[in-house]
PDB file of C-alpha atoms in Angstrom:
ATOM      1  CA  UNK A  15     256.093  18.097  -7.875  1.00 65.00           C
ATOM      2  CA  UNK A  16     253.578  19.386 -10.198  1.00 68.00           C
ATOM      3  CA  UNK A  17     254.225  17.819 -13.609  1.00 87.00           C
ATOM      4  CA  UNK A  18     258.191  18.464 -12.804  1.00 90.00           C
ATOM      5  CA  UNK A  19     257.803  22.265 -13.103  1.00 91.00           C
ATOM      6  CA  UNK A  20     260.063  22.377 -10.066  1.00 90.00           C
ATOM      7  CA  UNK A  21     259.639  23.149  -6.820  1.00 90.00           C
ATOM      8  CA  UNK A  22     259.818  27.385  -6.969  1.00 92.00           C
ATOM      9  CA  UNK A  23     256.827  26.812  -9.936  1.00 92.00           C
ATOM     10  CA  UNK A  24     254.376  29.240  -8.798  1.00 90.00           C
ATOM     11  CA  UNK A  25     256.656  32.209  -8.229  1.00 92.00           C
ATOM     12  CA  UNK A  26     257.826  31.955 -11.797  1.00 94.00           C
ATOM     13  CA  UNK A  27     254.319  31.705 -12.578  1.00 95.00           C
ATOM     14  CA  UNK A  28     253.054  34.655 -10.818  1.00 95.00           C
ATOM     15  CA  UNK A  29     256.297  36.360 -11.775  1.00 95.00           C
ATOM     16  CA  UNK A  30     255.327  35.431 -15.804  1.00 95.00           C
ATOM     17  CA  UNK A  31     251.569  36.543 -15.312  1.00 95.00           C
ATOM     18  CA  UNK A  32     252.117  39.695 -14.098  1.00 96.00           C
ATOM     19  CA  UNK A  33     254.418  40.945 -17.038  1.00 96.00           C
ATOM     20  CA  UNK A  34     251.141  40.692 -19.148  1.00 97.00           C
ATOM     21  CA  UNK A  35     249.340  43.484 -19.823  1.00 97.00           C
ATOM     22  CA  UNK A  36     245.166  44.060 -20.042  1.00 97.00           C
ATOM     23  CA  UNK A  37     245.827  44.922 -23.677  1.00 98.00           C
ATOM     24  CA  UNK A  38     248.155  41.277 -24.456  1.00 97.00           C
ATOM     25  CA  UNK A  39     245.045  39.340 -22.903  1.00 97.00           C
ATOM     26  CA  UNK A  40     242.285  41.046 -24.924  1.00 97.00           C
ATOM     27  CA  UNK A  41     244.073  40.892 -28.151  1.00 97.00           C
ATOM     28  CA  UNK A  42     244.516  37.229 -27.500  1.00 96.00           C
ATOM     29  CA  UNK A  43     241.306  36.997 -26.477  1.00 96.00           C
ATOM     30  CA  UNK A  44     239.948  38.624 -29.579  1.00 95.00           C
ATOM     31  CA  UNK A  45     242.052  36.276 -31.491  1.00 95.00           C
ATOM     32  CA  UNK A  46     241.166  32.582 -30.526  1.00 95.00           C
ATOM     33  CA  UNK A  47     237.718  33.207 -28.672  1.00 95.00           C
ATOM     34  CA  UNK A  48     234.898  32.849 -31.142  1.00 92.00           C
ATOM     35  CA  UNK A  49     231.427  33.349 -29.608  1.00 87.00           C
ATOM     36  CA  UNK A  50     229.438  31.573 -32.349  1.00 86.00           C
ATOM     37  CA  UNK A  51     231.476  28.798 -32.284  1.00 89.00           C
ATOM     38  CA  UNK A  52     231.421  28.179 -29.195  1.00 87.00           C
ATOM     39  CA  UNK A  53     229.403  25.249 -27.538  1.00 88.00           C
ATOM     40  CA  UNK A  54     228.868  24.606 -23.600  1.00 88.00           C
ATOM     41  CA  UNK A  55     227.962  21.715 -22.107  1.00 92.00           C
ATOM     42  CA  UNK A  56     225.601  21.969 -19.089  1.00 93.00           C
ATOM     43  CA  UNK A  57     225.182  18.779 -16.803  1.00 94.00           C
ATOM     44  CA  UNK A  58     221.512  18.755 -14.740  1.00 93.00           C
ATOM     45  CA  UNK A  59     218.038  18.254 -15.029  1.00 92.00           C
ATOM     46  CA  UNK A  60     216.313  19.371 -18.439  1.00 90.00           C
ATOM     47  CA  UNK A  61     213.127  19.956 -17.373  1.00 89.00           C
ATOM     48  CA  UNK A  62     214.100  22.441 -15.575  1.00 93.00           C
ATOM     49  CA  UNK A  63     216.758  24.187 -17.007  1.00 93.00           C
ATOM     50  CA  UNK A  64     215.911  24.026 -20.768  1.00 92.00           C
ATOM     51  CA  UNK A  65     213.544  26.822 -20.484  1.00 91.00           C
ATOM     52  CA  UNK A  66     216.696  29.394 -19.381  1.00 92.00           C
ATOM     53  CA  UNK A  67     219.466  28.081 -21.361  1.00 92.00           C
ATOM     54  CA  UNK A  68     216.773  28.356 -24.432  1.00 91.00           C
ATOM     55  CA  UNK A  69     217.341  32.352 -23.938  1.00 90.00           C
ATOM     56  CA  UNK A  70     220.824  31.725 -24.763  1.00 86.00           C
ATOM     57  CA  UNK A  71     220.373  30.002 -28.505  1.00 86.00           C
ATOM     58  CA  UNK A  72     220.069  26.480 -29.868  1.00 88.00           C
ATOM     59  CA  UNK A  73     219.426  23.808 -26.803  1.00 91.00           C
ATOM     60  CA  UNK A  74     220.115  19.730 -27.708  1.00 92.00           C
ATOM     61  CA  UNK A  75     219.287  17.884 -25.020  1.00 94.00           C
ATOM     62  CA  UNK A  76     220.360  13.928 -24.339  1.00 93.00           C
ATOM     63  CA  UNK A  77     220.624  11.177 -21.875  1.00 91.00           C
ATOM     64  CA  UNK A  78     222.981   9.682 -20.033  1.00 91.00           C
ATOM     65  CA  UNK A  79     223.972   7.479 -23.000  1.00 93.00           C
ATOM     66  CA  UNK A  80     224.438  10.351 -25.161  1.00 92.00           C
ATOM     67  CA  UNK A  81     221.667   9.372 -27.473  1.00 93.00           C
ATOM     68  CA  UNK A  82     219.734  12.863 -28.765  1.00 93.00           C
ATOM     69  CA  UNK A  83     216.277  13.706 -26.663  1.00 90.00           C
ATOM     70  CA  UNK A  84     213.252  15.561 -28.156  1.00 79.00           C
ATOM     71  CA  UNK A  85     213.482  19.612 -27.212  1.00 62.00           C
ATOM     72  CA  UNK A  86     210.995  20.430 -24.764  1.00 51.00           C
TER      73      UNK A  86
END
């Protein structure tokens, strides 16, 4: 069993998701989902991805020990 939710666990959860409304997710939504606070981490190869994500706002770029690499 999942985390000992019990065994019937996803009916109950289906059952719980589908009494929400549009309008209860958006104002939640609205509530704790900040745009410029935000920060994403994307896992690949700089050179070529820099240039796209740069279109997106501020890139910082490191290595694989996490020290800071200069911006392309």
């Amino acid at each position: 069993q999942l985390y000992q939710l019990g065994k019937d666990y996803w009916n109950r959860y289906l059952t719980g998701i589908s009494k929400v409304s549009e309008l209860e997710v958006m104002e939640i939504a609205n509530r704790w989902i900040r745009p410029p606070e935000m920060t994403m981490v994307i896992v690949g190869d700089a050179g070529q991805l820099f240039s796209q994500l740069s279109s997106l706002g501020k890139v910082k770029v490191f290595n694989t020990e996490d020290q800071p690499l200069d911006q392309q």
